[in-house]
PDB file of C-alpha atoms and ligand atoms in Angstrom:
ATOM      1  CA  UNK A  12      -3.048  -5.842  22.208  1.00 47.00           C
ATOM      2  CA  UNK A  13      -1.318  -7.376  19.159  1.00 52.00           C
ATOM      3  CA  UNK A  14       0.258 -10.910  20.127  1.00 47.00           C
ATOM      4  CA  UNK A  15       4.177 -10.782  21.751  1.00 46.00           C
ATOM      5  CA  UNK A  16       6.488 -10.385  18.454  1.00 52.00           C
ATOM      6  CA  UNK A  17      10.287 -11.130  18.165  1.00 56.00           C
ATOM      7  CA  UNK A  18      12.804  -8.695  19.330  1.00 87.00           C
ATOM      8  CA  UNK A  19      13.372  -7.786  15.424  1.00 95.00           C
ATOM      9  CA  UNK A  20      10.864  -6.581  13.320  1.00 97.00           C
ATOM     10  CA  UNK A  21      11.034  -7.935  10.432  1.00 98.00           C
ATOM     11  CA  UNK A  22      10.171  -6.401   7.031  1.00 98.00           C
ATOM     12  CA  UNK A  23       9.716  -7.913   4.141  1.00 98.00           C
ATOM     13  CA  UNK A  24      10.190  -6.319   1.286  1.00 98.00           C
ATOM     14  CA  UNK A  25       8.186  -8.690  -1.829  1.00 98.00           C
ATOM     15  CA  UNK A  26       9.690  -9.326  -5.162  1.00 98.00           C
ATOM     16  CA  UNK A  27      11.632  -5.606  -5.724  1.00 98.00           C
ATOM     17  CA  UNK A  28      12.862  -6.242  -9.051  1.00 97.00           C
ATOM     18  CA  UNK A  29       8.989  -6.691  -9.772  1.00 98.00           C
ATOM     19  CA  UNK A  30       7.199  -4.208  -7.866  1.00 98.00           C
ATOM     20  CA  UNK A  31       9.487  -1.587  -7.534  1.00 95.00           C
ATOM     21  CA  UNK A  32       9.471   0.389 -10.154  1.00 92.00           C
ATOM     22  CA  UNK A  33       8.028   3.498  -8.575  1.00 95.00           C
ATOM     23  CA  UNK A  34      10.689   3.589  -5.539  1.00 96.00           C
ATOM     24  CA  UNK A  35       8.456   2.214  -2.702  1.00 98.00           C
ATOM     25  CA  UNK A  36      11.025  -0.171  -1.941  1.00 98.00           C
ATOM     26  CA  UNK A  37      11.818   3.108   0.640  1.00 98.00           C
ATOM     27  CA  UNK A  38       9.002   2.142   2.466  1.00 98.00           C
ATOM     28  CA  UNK A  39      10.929  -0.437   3.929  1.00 98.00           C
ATOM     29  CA  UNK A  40      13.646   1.907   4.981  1.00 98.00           C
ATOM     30  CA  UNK A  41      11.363   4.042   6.558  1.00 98.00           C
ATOM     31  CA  UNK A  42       9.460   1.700   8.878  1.00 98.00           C
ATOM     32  CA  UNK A  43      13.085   0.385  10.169  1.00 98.00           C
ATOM     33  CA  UNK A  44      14.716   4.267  10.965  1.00 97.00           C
ATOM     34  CA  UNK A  45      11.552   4.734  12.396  1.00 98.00           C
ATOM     35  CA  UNK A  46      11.908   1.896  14.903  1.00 98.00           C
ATOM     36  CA  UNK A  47      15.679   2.321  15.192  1.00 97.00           C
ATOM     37  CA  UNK A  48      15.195   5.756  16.125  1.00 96.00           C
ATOM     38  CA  UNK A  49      12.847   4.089  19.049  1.00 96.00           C
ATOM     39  CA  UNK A  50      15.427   2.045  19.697  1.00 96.00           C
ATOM     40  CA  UNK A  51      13.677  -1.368  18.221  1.00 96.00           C
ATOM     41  CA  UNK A  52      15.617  -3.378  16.327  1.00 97.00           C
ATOM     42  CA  UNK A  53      14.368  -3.823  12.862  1.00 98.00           C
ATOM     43  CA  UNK A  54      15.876  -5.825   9.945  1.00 97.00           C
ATOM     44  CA  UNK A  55      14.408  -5.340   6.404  1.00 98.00           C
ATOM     45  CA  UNK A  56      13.966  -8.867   4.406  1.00 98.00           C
ATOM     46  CA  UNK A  57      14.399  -8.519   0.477  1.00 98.00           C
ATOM     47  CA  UNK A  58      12.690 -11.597  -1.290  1.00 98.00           C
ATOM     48  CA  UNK A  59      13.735 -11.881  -5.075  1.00 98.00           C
ATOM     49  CA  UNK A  60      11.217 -12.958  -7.184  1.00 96.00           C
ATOM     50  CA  UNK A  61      11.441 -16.883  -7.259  1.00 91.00           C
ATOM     51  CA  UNK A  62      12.037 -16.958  -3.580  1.00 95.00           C
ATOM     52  CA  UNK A  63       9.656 -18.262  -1.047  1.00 95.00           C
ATOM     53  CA  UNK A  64       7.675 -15.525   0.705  1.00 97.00           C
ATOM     54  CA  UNK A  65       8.905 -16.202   4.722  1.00 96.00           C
ATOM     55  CA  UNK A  66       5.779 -16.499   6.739  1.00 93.00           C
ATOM     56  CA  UNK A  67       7.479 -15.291   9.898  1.00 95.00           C
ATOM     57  CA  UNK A  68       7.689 -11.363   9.106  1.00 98.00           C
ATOM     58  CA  UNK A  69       5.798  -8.647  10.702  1.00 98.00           C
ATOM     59  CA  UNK A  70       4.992  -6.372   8.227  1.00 98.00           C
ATOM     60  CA  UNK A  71       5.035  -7.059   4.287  1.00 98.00           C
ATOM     61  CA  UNK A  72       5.670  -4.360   1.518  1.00 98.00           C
ATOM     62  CA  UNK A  73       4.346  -4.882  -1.939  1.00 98.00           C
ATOM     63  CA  UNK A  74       5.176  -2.063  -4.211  1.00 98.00           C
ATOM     64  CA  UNK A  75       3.650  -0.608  -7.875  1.00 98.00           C
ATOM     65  CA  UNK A  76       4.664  -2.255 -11.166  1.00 97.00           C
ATOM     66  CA  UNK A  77       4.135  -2.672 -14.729  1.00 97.00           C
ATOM     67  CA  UNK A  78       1.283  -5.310 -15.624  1.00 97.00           C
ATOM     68  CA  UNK A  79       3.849  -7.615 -16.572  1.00 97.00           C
ATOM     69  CA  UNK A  80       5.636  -7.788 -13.600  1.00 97.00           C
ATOM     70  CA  UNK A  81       2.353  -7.745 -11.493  1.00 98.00           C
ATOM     71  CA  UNK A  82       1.128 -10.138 -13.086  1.00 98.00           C
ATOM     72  CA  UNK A  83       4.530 -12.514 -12.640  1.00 98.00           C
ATOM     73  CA  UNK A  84       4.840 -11.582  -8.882  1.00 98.00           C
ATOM     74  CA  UNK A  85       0.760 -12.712  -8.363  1.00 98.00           C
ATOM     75  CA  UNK A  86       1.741 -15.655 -10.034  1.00 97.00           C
ATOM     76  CA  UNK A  87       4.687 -16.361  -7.529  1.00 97.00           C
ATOM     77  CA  UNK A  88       2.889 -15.260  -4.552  1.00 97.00           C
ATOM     78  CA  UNK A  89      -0.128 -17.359  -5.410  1.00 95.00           C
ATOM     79  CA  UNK A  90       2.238 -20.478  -4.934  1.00 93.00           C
ATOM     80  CA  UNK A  91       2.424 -20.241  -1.446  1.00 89.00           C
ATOM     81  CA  UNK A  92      -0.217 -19.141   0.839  1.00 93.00           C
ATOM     82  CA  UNK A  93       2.455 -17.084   3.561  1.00 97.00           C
ATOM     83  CA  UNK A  94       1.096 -13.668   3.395  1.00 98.00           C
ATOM     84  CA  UNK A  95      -2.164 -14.672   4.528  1.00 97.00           C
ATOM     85  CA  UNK A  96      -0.877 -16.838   7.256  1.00 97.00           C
ATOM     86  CA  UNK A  97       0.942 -14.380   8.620  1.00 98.00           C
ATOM     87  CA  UNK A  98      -2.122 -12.208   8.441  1.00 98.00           C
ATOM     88  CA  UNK A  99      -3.894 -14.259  10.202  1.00 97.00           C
ATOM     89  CA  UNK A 100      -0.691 -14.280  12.893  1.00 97.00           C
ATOM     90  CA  UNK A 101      -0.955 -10.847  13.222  1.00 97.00           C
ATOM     91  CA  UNK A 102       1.717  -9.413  10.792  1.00 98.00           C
ATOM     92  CA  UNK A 103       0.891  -6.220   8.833  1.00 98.00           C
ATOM     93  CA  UNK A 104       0.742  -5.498   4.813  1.00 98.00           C
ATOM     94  CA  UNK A 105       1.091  -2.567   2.846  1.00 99.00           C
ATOM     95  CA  UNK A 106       0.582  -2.833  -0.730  1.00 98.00           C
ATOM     96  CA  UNK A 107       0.670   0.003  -2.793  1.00 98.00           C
ATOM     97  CA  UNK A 108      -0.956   0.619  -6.155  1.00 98.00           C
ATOM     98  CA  UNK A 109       0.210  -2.754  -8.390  1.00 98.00           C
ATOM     99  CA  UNK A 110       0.387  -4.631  -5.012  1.00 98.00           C
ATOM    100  CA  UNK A 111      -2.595  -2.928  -4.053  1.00 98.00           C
ATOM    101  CA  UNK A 112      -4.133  -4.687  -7.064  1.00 98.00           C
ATOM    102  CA  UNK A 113      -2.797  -8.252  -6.597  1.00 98.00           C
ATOM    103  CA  UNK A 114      -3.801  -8.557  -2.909  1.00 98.00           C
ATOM    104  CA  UNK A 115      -7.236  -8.362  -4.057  1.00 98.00           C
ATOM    105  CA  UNK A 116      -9.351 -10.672  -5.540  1.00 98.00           C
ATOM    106  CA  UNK A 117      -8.534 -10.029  -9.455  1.00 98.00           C
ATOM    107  CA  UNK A 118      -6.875  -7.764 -11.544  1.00 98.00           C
ATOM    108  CA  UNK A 119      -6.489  -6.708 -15.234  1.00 98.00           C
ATOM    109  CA  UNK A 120      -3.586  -7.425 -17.274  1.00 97.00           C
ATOM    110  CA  UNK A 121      -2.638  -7.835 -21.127  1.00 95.00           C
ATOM    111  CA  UNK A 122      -6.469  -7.997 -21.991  1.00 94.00           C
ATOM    112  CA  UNK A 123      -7.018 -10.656 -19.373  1.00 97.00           C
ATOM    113  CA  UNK A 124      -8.365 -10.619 -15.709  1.00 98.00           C
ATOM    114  CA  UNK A 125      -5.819 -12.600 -13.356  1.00 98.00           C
ATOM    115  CA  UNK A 126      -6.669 -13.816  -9.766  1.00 97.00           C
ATOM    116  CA  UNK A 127      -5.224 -12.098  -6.899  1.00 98.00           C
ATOM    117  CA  UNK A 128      -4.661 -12.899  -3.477  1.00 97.00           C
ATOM    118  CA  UNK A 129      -7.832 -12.272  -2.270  1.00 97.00           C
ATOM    119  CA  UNK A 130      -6.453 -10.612   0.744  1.00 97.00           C
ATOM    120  CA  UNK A 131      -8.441  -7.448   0.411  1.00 98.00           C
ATOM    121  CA  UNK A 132     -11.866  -7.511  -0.346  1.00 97.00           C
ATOM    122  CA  UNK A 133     -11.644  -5.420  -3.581  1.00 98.00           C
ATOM    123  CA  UNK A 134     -11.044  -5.960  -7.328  1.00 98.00           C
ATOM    124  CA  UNK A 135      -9.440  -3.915 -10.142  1.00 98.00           C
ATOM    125  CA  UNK A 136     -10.575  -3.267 -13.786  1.00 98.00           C
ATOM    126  CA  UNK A 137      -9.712  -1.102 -16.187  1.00 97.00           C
ATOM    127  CA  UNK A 138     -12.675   0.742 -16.156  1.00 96.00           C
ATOM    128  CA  UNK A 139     -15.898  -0.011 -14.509  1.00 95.00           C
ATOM    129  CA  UNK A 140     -18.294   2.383 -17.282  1.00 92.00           C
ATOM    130  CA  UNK A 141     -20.764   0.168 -19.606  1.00 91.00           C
ATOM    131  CA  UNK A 142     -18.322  -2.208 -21.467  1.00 88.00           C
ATOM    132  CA  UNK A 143     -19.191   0.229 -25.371  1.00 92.00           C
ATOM    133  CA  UNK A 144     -17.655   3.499 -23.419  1.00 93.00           C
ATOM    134  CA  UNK A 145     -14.076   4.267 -24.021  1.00 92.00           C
ATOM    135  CA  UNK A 146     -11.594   3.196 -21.720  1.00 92.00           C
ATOM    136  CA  UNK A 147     -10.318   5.871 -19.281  1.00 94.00           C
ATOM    137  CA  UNK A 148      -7.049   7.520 -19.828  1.00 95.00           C
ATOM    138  CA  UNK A 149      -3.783   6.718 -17.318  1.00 97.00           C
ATOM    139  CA  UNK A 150      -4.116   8.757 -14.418  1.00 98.00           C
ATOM    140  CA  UNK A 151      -0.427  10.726 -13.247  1.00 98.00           C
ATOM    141  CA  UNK A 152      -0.556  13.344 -10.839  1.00 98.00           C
ATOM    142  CA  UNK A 153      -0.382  14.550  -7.394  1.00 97.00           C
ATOM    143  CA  UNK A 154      -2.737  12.834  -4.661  1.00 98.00           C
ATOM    144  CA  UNK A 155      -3.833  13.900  -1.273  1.00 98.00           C
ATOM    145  CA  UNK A 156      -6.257  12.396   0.690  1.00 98.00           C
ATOM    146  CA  UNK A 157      -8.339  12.920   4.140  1.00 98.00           C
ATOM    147  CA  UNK A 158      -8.134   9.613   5.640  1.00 98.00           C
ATOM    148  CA  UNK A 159     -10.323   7.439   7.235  1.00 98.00           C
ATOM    149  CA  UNK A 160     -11.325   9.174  10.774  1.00 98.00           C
ATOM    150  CA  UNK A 161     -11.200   5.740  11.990  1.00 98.00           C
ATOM    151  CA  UNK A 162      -7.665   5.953  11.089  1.00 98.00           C
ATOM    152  CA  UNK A 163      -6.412   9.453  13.062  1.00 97.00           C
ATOM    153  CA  UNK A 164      -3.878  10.248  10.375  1.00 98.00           C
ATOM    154  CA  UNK A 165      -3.226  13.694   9.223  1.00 97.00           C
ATOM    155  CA  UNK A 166      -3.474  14.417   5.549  1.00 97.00           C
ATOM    156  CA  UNK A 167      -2.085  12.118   3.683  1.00 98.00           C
ATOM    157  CA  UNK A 168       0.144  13.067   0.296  1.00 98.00           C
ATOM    158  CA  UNK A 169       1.516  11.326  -2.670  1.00 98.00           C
ATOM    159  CA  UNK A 170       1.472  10.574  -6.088  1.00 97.00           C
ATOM    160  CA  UNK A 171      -0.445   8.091  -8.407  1.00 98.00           C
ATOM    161  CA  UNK A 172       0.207   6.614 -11.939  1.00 98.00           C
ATOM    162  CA  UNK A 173      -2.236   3.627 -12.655  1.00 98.00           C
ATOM    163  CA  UNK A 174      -4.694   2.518 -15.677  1.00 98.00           C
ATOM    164  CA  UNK A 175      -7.080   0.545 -13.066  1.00 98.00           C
ATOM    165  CA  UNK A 176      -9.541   1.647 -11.296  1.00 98.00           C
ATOM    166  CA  UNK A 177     -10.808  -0.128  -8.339  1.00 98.00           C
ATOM    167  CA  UNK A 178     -13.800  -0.623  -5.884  1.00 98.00           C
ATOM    168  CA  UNK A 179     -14.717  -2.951  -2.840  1.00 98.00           C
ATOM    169  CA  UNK A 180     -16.500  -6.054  -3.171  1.00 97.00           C
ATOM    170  CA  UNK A 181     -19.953  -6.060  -1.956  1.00 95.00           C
ATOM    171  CA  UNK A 182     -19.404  -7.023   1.786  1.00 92.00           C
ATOM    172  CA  UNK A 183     -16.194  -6.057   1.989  1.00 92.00           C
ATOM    173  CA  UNK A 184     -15.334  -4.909   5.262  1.00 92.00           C
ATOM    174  CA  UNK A 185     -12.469  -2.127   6.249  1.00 96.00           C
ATOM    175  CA  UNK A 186     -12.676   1.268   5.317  1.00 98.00           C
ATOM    176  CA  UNK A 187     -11.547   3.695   2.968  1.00 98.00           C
ATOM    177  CA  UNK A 188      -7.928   4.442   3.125  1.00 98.00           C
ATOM    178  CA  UNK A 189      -9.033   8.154   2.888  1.00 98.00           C
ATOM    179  CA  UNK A 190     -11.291  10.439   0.482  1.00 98.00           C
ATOM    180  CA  UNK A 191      -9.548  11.871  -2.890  1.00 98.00           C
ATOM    181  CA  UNK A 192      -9.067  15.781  -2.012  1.00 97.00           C
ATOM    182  CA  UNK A 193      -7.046  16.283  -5.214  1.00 97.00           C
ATOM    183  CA  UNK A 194      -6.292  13.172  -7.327  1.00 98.00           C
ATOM    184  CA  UNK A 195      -8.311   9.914  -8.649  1.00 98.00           C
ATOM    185  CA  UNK A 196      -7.619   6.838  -5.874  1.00 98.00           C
ATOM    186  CA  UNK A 197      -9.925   3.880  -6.600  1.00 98.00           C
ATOM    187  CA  UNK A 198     -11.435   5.876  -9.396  1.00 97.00           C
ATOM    188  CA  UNK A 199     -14.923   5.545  -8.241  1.00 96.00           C
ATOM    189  CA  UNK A 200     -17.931   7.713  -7.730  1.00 95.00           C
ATOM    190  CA  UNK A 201     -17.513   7.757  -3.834  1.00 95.00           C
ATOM    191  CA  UNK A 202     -14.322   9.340  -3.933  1.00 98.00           C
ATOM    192  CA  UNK A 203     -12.060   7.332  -2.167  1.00 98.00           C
ATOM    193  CA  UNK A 204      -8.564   5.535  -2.515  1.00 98.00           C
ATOM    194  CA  UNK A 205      -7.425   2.119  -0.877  1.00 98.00           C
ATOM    195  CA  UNK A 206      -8.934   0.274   1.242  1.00 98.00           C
ATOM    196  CA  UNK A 207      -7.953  -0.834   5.447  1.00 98.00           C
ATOM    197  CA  UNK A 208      -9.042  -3.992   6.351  1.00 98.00           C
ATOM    198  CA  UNK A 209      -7.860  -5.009   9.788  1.00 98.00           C
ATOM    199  CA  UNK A 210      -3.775  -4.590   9.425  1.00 98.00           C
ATOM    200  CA  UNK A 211      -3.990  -4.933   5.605  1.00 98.00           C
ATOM    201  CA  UNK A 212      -3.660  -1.429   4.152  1.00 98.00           C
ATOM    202  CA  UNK A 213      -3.967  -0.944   0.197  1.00 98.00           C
ATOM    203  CA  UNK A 214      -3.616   2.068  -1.806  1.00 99.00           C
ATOM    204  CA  UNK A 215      -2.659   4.316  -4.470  1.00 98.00           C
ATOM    205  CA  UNK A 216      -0.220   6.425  -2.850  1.00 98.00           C
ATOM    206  CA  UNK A 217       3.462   6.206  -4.179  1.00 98.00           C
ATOM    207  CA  UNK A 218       5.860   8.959  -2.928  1.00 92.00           C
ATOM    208  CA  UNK A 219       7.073   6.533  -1.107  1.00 97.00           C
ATOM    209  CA  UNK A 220       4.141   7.436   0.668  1.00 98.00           C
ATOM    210  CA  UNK A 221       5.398   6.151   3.982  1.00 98.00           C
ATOM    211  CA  UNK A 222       8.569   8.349   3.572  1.00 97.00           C
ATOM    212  CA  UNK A 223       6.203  11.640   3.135  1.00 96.00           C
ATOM    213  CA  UNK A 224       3.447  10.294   5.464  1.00 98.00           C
ATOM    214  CA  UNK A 225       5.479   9.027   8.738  1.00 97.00           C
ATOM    215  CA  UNK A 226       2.396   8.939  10.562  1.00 97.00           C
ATOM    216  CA  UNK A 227       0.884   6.077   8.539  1.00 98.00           C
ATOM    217  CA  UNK A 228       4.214   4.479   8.931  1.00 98.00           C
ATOM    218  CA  UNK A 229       3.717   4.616  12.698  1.00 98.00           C
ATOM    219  CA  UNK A 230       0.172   3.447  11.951  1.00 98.00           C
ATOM    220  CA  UNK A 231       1.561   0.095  10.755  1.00 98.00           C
ATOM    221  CA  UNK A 232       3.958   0.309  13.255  1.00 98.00           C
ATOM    222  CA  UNK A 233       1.426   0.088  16.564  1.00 98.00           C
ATOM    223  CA  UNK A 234      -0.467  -2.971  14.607  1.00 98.00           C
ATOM    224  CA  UNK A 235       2.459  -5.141  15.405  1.00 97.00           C
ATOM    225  CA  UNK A 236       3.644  -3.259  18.274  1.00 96.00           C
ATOM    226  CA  UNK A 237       1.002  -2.006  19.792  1.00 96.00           C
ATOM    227  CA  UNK A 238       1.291   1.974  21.084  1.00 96.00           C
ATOM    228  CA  UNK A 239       5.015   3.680  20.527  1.00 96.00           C
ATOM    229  CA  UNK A 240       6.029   6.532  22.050  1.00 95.00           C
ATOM    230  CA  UNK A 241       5.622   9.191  20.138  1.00 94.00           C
ATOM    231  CA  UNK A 242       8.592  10.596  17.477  1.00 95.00           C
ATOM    232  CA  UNK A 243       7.675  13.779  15.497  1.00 86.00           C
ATOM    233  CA  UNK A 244       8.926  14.744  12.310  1.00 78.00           C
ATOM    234  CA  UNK A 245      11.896  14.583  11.242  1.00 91.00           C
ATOM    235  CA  UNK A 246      11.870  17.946  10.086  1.00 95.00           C
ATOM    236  CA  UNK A 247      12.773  17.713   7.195  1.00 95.00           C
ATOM    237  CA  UNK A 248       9.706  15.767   6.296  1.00 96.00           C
ATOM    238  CA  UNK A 249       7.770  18.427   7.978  1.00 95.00           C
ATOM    239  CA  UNK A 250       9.342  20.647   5.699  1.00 96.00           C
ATOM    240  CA  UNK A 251       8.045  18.508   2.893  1.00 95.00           C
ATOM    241  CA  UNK A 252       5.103  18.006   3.402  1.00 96.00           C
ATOM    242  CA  UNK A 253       4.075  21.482   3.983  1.00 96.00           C
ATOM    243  CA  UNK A 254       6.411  22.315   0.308  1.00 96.00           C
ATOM    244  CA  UNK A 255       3.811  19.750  -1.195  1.00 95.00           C
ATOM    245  CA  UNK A 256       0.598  21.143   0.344  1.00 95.00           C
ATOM    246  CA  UNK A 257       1.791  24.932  -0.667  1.00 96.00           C
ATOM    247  CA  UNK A 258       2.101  23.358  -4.006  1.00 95.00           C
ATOM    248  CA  UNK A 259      -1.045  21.461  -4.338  1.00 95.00           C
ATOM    249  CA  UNK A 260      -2.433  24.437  -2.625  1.00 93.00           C
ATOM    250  CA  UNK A 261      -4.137  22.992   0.306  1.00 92.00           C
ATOM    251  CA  UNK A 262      -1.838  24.528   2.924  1.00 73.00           C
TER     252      UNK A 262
HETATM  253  N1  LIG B 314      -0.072  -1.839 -13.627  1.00 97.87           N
HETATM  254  C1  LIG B 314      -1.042  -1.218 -12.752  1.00 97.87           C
HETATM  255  C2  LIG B 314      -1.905  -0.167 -13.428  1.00 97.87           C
HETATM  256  O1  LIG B 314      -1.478   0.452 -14.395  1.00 97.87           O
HETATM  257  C3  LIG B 314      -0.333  -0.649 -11.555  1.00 97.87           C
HETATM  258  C4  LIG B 314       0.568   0.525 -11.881  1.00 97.87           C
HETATM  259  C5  LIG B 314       1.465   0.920 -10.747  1.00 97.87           C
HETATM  260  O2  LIG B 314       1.786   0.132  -9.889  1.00 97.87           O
HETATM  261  N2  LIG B 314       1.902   2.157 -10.726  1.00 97.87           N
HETATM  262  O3  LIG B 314      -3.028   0.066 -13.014  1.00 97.87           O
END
């Protein structure tokens, strides 16, 4: 069982104005209706770039960006050491394609490779072929992945738009986040995106992917909860989600 928490959960919501360019700054407002609706009081926590990164928060969100901005909000976070501590405390972190890249160990950027947090045991390039092969083009699409077993999601949807392409460090523990069915993820031969290690989850996935997938929101919710009762839907999200696998054809 996950350690007691405060009454609120607490979200925090890192550097928007950096890593929030693709709209998964509606994570955040997910995870909290979804524990309002279960009557748990939640309070989202926006940190501006600049700000110290509170320690005390149960889950952090770190959102997709431009390299610029990713690498300025690495920078920042680097200063301070609170997302791991809280980690270690129990809290839970969901980075998503740009923060996906800086909680690992490095990261491209402007020609250069920049450190990352090293709080996911993977690291991000912009291609891994022989260094005389062309680099690979953008990838921007649809994605929809099988996840982990481990994991007992259902299938997972979003969208990805990304120049890296990323794999786990030898050693690195966790699992996949889920194997590509239509899309790129990671970009490498096995076929997978992201990466779950303990109650750090990395990925790909825009969409906000917690606002088409509220299963893997509830997923992050029981690490620092432990079991909730159960809430389907909403159906409208139902409704989505089967609009999007008609489209992608995988109904
Ligand atoms: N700048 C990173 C890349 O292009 C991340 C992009 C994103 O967050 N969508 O790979």
């Amino acid at each position: 069982m996950p350690a007691a928490r405060e009454s609120t959960t607490r979200i925090a919501l890192i550097y928007p104005e950096l890593l929030g360019t693709y709209g998964d700054g509606g994570n955040a407002l997910v995870l909290t209706q979804r524990l309002r609706w279960r009557g748990i009081a939640a309070e989202v926590v926006s940190v501006p770039a600049g700000e110290p990164v509170p320690a005390g928060c149960d889950i952090y969100l770190l959102g997709g960006g431009e390299d610029e901005p990713q690498t300025l909000a690495a920078e920042g976070l680097r200063r301070n050491n609170s997302i791991e501590r809280a980690v270690a405390g129990g809290a839970a972190v969901l980075a998503v394609c740009a923060g996906y890249q800086v909680i690992g160990q490095s990261f491209p950027a402007g020609g250069k490779i920049h450190d990352g947090l090293g709080l996911l045991g993977v690291e991000t390039r912009r291609s891994f072929d022989p260094p005389d092969a062309p680099l690979p083009p953008r990838v921007v699409g649809d994605i929809a992945l099988d996840p982990d077993p481990s994991l007992r999601l259902p299938l997972v949807l979003g969208y990805e738009n990304h120049g890296g392409r990323t794999r786990p460090l030898p050693g690195a523990r966790g699992v996949p986040f889920g194997k590509v069915r239509i899309g790129l993820g990671n970009g490498i031969p096995e076929g997978t995106d992201g990466l779950v290690e303990g109650t750090v989850l990395g990925t790909y996935l825009h969409g906000p992917v917690l606002a088409q997938n509220p299963a893997v929101a509830d997923l992050l919710l029981t690490w620092v909860h432990g079991p909730l009762p159960a809430l389907p839907g909403p159906p409208e999200v139902d409704a989505l989600r089967a609009a999007r696998a008609r489209a992608l054809q995988i109904a």
